[in-house]
Amino acid sequence: MGYGLLAGAIAAEILATTSMKYSEGFTKLWPSLVTGVGYLVAFVLLAQALKTLQVGTAYAIWSGAGTAAVAVLGFLFLGESLNAAKIAGILLIIAGVAVLNLGGAH
């Protein structure tokens, strides 16, 4: 159950961060509202997930997965550049999260 809540928190954080880009500095109403609600949902779900998951592991997964996903979405949909260094960084984030998830955080 904890990992399901964590997945929801990650999805909400990705939605909120992407919406923030479209809010144009919080000058557009709907993207700004989606940003605020998305982060609220993300933190509520993360807090619930922390009832059963270790904070270090959960936070690493939440922030790492969100960071990697937003970087990929930026490339795919927002016209952001992707080069070898960015790809390496994303792969290192994924590797770090995998190591923590396999027991490195205990």
Short mmCIF file of N, CA and C in Angstrom, two decimals:
data_model
loop_
_atom_site.label_atom_id
_atom_site.label_comp_id
_atom_site.label_asym_id
_atom_site.label_seq_id
_atom_site.Cartn_x
_atom_site.Cartn_y
_atom_site.Cartn_z
N MET A 1 0.83 -1.20 0.00
CA MET A 1 0.00 0.00 0.00
C MET A 1 0.87 1.26 0.00
N GLY A 2 1.97 1.23 0.75
CA GLY A 2 2.86 2.39 0.82
C GLY A 2 3.42 2.78 -0.53
N TYR A 3 3.82 1.77 -1.31
CA TYR A 3 4.38 2.06 -2.63
C TYR A 3 3.31 2.57 -3.60
N GLY A 4 2.08 2.15 -3.44
CA GLY A 4 0.99 2.67 -4.26
C GLY A 4 0.75 4.15 -3.96
N LEU A 5 0.75 4.50 -2.67
CA LEU A 5 0.61 5.90 -2.29
C LEU A 5 1.79 6.72 -2.80
N LEU A 6 2.97 6.14 -2.73
CA LEU A 6 4.16 6.82 -3.21
C LEU A 6 4.08 7.06 -4.72
N ALA A 7 3.58 6.08 -5.46
CA ALA A 7 3.41 6.24 -6.91
C ALA A 7 2.43 7.38 -7.21
N GLY A 8 1.36 7.46 -6.44
CA GLY A 8 0.42 8.56 -6.60
C GLY A 8 1.05 9.91 -6.29
N ALA A 9 1.89 9.94 -5.25
CA ALA A 9 2.59 11.18 -4.89
C ALA A 9 3.53 11.60 -6.01
N ILE A 10 4.20 10.65 -6.62
CA ILE A 10 5.11 10.95 -7.72
C ILE A 10 4.33 11.50 -8.91
N ALA A 11 3.23 10.86 -9.25
CA ALA A 11 2.41 11.31 -10.37
C ALA A 11 1.89 12.74 -10.13
N ALA A 12 1.43 13.01 -8.91
CA ALA A 12 0.92 14.34 -8.59
C ALA A 12 2.03 15.38 -8.66
N GLU A 13 3.23 15.02 -8.21
CA GLU A 13 4.35 15.95 -8.25
C GLU A 13 4.76 16.25 -9.69
N ILE A 14 4.76 15.24 -10.54
CA ILE A 14 5.09 15.43 -11.96
C ILE A 14 4.06 16.34 -12.62
N LEU A 15 2.78 16.11 -12.34
CA LEU A 15 1.72 16.96 -12.88
C LEU A 15 1.88 18.40 -12.40
N ALA A 16 2.16 18.57 -11.12
CA ALA A 16 2.30 19.91 -10.55
C ALA A 16 3.49 20.65 -11.15
N THR A 17 4.60 19.97 -11.28
CA THR A 17 5.80 20.62 -11.83
C THR A 17 5.60 20.99 -13.29
N THR A 18 5.01 20.10 -14.05
CA THR A 18 4.74 20.39 -15.46
C THR A 18 3.75 21.55 -15.59
N SER A 19 2.74 21.56 -14.74
CA SER A 19 1.76 22.65 -14.77
C SER A 19 2.39 23.98 -14.40
N MET A 20 3.39 23.94 -13.51
CA MET A 20 4.07 25.17 -13.13
C MET A 20 4.72 25.83 -14.35
N LYS A 21 5.28 25.03 -15.24
CA LYS A 21 5.86 25.55 -16.47
C LYS A 21 4.80 26.30 -17.27
N TYR A 22 3.62 25.71 -17.37
CA TYR A 22 2.53 26.31 -18.15
C TYR A 22 1.87 27.49 -17.44
N SER A 23 2.11 27.66 -16.14
CA SER A 23 1.50 28.76 -15.40
C SER A 23 2.14 30.10 -15.73
N GLU A 24 3.30 30.06 -16.39
CA GLU A 24 4.03 31.27 -16.77
C GLU A 24 4.20 32.21 -15.58
N GLY A 25 4.87 31.67 -14.55
CA GLY A 25 5.12 32.48 -13.36
C GLY A 25 3.87 32.75 -12.54
N PHE A 26 2.95 31.84 -12.56
CA PHE A 26 1.67 31.94 -11.86
C PHE A 26 0.81 33.09 -12.38
N THR A 27 0.94 33.39 -13.67
CA THR A 27 0.10 34.42 -14.27
C THR A 27 -1.10 33.84 -15.00
N LYS A 28 -1.14 32.52 -15.17
CA LYS A 28 -2.27 31.85 -15.80
C LYS A 28 -3.01 31.05 -14.73
N LEU A 29 -4.30 31.28 -14.62
CA LEU A 29 -5.10 30.73 -13.52
C LEU A 29 -5.10 29.22 -13.45
N TRP A 30 -5.53 28.53 -14.51
CA TRP A 30 -5.75 27.10 -14.42
C TRP A 30 -4.45 26.32 -14.19
N PRO A 31 -3.40 26.61 -14.93
CA PRO A 31 -2.16 25.89 -14.62
C PRO A 31 -1.65 26.19 -13.20
N SER A 32 -1.88 27.40 -12.71
CA SER A 32 -1.47 27.75 -11.36
C SER A 32 -2.25 26.94 -10.33
N LEU A 33 -3.56 26.79 -10.56
CA LEU A 33 -4.38 26.00 -9.65
C LEU A 33 -3.97 24.52 -9.68
N VAL A 34 -3.70 23.99 -10.86
CA VAL A 34 -3.27 22.60 -10.98
C VAL A 34 -1.94 22.42 -10.24
N THR A 35 -1.05 23.41 -10.34
CA THR A 35 0.22 23.34 -9.63
C THR A 35 -0.01 23.23 -8.12
N GLY A 36 -0.82 24.12 -7.59
CA GLY A 36 -1.07 24.12 -6.15
C GLY A 36 -1.74 22.85 -5.66
N VAL A 37 -2.78 22.44 -6.36
CA VAL A 37 -3.49 21.22 -5.97
C VAL A 37 -2.59 20.00 -6.14
N GLY A 38 -1.82 19.97 -7.22
CA GLY A 38 -0.92 18.84 -7.46
C GLY A 38 0.10 18.67 -6.35
N TYR A 39 0.71 19.77 -5.92
CA TYR A 39 1.69 19.67 -4.83
C TYR A 39 1.01 19.31 -3.51
N LEU A 40 -0.18 19.83 -3.27
CA LEU A 40 -0.90 19.46 -2.05
C LEU A 40 -1.19 17.96 -2.03
N VAL A 41 -1.68 17.44 -3.14
CA VAL A 41 -1.96 16.00 -3.24
C VAL A 41 -0.67 15.20 -3.09
N ALA A 42 0.40 15.67 -3.73
CA ALA A 42 1.69 14.97 -3.65
C ALA A 42 2.17 14.86 -2.21
N PHE A 43 2.10 15.96 -1.46
CA PHE A 43 2.58 15.92 -0.08
C PHE A 43 1.67 15.10 0.83
N VAL A 44 0.37 15.16 0.61
CA VAL A 44 -0.55 14.35 1.41
C VAL A 44 -0.28 12.86 1.17
N LEU A 45 -0.14 12.48 -0.10
CA LEU A 45 0.12 11.07 -0.41
C LEU A 45 1.49 10.63 0.10
N LEU A 46 2.49 11.51 -0.03
CA LEU A 46 3.82 11.18 0.50
C LEU A 46 3.75 10.99 2.02
N ALA A 47 3.04 11.85 2.70
CA ALA A 47 2.91 11.73 4.16
C ALA A 47 2.24 10.42 4.54
N GLN A 48 1.23 10.03 3.77
CA GLN A 48 0.56 8.75 4.05
C GLN A 48 1.49 7.58 3.78
N ALA A 49 2.27 7.67 2.70
CA ALA A 49 3.21 6.60 2.36
C ALA A 49 4.27 6.43 3.46
N LEU A 50 4.63 7.54 4.10
CA LEU A 50 5.67 7.48 5.14
C LEU A 50 5.20 6.77 6.41
N LYS A 51 3.93 6.46 6.48
CA LYS A 51 3.44 5.67 7.62
C LYS A 51 4.00 4.25 7.57
N THR A 52 4.31 3.77 6.36
CA THR A 52 4.78 2.40 6.23
C THR A 52 6.15 2.28 5.57
N LEU A 53 6.65 3.35 4.97
CA LEU A 53 7.94 3.30 4.28
C LEU A 53 8.98 4.10 5.04
N GLN A 54 10.24 3.74 4.88
CA GLN A 54 11.32 4.51 5.49
C GLN A 54 11.43 5.85 4.78
N VAL A 55 11.66 6.89 5.55
CA VAL A 55 11.67 8.23 4.98
C VAL A 55 12.79 8.41 3.95
N GLY A 56 13.96 7.90 4.21
CA GLY A 56 15.07 8.06 3.27
C GLY A 56 14.80 7.40 1.94
N THR A 57 14.31 6.19 1.99
CA THR A 57 13.99 5.46 0.76
C THR A 57 12.83 6.11 0.03
N ALA A 58 11.76 6.43 0.74
CA ALA A 58 10.58 7.02 0.11
C ALA A 58 10.92 8.37 -0.52
N TYR A 59 11.67 9.19 0.18
CA TYR A 59 11.99 10.51 -0.37
C TYR A 59 12.92 10.40 -1.57
N ALA A 60 13.86 9.47 -1.51
CA ALA A 60 14.76 9.26 -2.65
C ALA A 60 13.97 8.82 -3.88
N ILE A 61 13.04 7.91 -3.69
CA ILE A 61 12.23 7.44 -4.81
C ILE A 61 11.35 8.57 -5.33
N TRP A 62 10.70 9.29 -4.42
CA TRP A 62 9.79 10.38 -4.79
C TRP A 62 10.52 11.47 -5.56
N SER A 63 11.61 11.95 -5.00
CA SER A 63 12.31 13.05 -5.66
C SER A 63 13.07 12.57 -6.90
N GLY A 64 13.68 11.40 -6.83
CA GLY A 64 14.45 10.90 -7.97
C GLY A 64 13.57 10.55 -9.16
N ALA A 65 12.51 9.84 -8.90
CA ALA A 65 11.60 9.46 -9.99
C ALA A 65 10.95 10.70 -10.59
N GLY A 66 10.56 11.63 -9.74
CA GLY A 66 9.96 12.87 -10.23
C GLY A 66 10.94 13.66 -11.08
N THR A 67 12.16 13.78 -10.61
CA THR A 67 13.18 14.53 -11.35
C THR A 67 13.44 13.89 -12.71
N ALA A 68 13.64 12.58 -12.72
CA ALA A 68 13.91 11.88 -13.98
C ALA A 68 12.72 12.00 -14.94
N ALA A 69 11.52 11.82 -14.43
CA ALA A 69 10.34 11.89 -15.29
C ALA A 69 10.13 13.28 -15.86
N VAL A 70 10.33 14.32 -15.05
CA VAL A 70 10.15 15.69 -15.53
C VAL A 70 11.22 16.02 -16.58
N ALA A 71 12.42 15.53 -16.39
CA ALA A 71 13.47 15.76 -17.39
C ALA A 71 13.10 15.13 -18.73
N VAL A 72 12.58 13.91 -18.68
CA VAL A 72 12.17 13.23 -19.91
C VAL A 72 10.96 13.94 -20.54
N LEU A 73 9.99 14.33 -19.74
CA LEU A 73 8.82 15.04 -20.27
C LEU A 73 9.21 16.39 -20.87
N GLY A 74 10.18 17.05 -20.24
CA GLY A 74 10.67 18.31 -20.80
C GLY A 74 11.24 18.12 -22.19
N PHE A 75 11.96 17.04 -22.37
CA PHE A 75 12.52 16.73 -23.69
C PHE A 75 11.42 16.36 -24.68
N LEU A 76 10.51 15.49 -24.27
CA LEU A 76 9.49 14.98 -25.19
C LEU A 76 8.44 16.02 -25.58
N PHE A 77 8.05 16.87 -24.63
CA PHE A 77 6.90 17.73 -24.89
C PHE A 77 7.17 19.23 -24.79
N LEU A 78 8.28 19.63 -24.18
CA LEU A 78 8.51 21.05 -23.96
C LEU A 78 9.69 21.61 -24.75
N GLY A 79 10.24 20.79 -25.64
CA GLY A 79 11.32 21.27 -26.48
C GLY A 79 12.64 21.49 -25.78
N GLU A 80 12.82 20.87 -24.62
CA GLU A 80 14.08 21.03 -23.89
C GLU A 80 15.13 20.09 -24.48
N SER A 81 16.38 20.49 -24.34
CA SER A 81 17.46 19.69 -24.92
C SER A 81 17.75 18.46 -24.07
N LEU A 82 18.30 17.46 -24.72
CA LEU A 82 18.73 16.25 -24.03
C LEU A 82 20.07 15.86 -24.64
N ASN A 83 21.08 15.80 -23.79
CA ASN A 83 22.41 15.44 -24.27
C ASN A 83 22.96 14.30 -23.42
N ALA A 84 24.18 13.90 -23.71
CA ALA A 84 24.77 12.75 -23.02
C ALA A 84 24.86 12.98 -21.51
N ALA A 85 25.20 14.18 -21.10
CA ALA A 85 25.31 14.48 -19.67
C ALA A 85 23.96 14.35 -18.96
N LYS A 86 22.91 14.86 -19.59
CA LYS A 86 21.57 14.75 -18.99
C LYS A 86 21.11 13.30 -18.94
N ILE A 87 21.38 12.55 -19.99
CA ILE A 87 21.01 11.13 -20.00
C ILE A 87 21.76 10.39 -18.90
N ALA A 88 23.04 10.68 -18.76
CA ALA A 88 23.84 10.04 -17.70
C ALA A 88 23.29 10.40 -16.33
N GLY A 89 22.92 11.66 -16.15
CA GLY A 89 22.34 12.08 -14.87
C GLY A 89 21.05 11.36 -14.55
N ILE A 90 20.18 11.23 -15.54
CA ILE A 90 18.92 10.52 -15.34
C ILE A 90 19.19 9.05 -14.99
N LEU A 91 20.12 8.44 -15.70
CA LEU A 91 20.46 7.04 -15.41
C LEU A 91 21.06 6.89 -14.01
N LEU A 92 21.87 7.85 -13.58
CA LEU A 92 22.43 7.80 -12.23
C LEU A 92 21.35 7.95 -11.17
N ILE A 93 20.37 8.81 -11.43
CA ILE A 93 19.25 8.95 -10.50
C ILE A 93 18.50 7.63 -10.37
N ILE A 94 18.20 7.02 -11.51
CA ILE A 94 17.48 5.74 -11.50
C ILE A 94 18.30 4.68 -10.79
N ALA A 95 19.60 4.64 -11.04
CA ALA A 95 20.47 3.65 -10.38
C ALA A 95 20.49 3.88 -8.87
N GLY A 96 20.58 5.13 -8.45
CA GLY A 96 20.59 5.43 -7.02
C GLY A 96 19.30 5.02 -6.33
N VAL A 97 18.19 5.29 -6.97
CA VAL A 97 16.90 4.89 -6.41
C VAL A 97 16.81 3.37 -6.34
N ALA A 98 17.30 2.69 -7.37
CA ALA A 98 17.27 1.22 -7.37
C ALA A 98 18.11 0.66 -6.23
N VAL A 99 19.28 1.22 -6.02
CA VAL A 99 20.14 0.74 -4.92
C VAL A 99 19.46 0.95 -3.58
N LEU A 100 18.88 2.12 -3.37
CA LEU A 100 18.16 2.37 -2.11
C LEU A 100 17.00 1.40 -1.94
N ASN A 101 16.29 1.15 -3.01
CA ASN A 101 15.13 0.27 -2.95
C ASN A 101 15.52 -1.18 -2.70
N LEU A 102 16.70 -1.56 -3.12
CA LEU A 102 17.16 -2.94 -2.92
C LEU A 102 17.76 -3.16 -1.54
N GLY A 103 17.79 -2.15 -0.72
CA GLY A 103 18.25 -2.36 0.64
C GLY A 103 19.38 -1.47 1.08
N GLY A 104 19.87 -0.63 0.22
CA GLY A 104 20.98 0.23 0.59
C GLY A 104 20.62 1.26 1.63
N ALA A 105 19.34 1.56 1.83
CA ALA A 105 18.93 2.57 2.80
C ALA A 105 18.71 2.01 4.19
N HIS A 106 18.83 0.72 4.37
CA HIS A 106 18.56 0.12 5.69
C HIS A 106 19.70 0.37 6.64
#
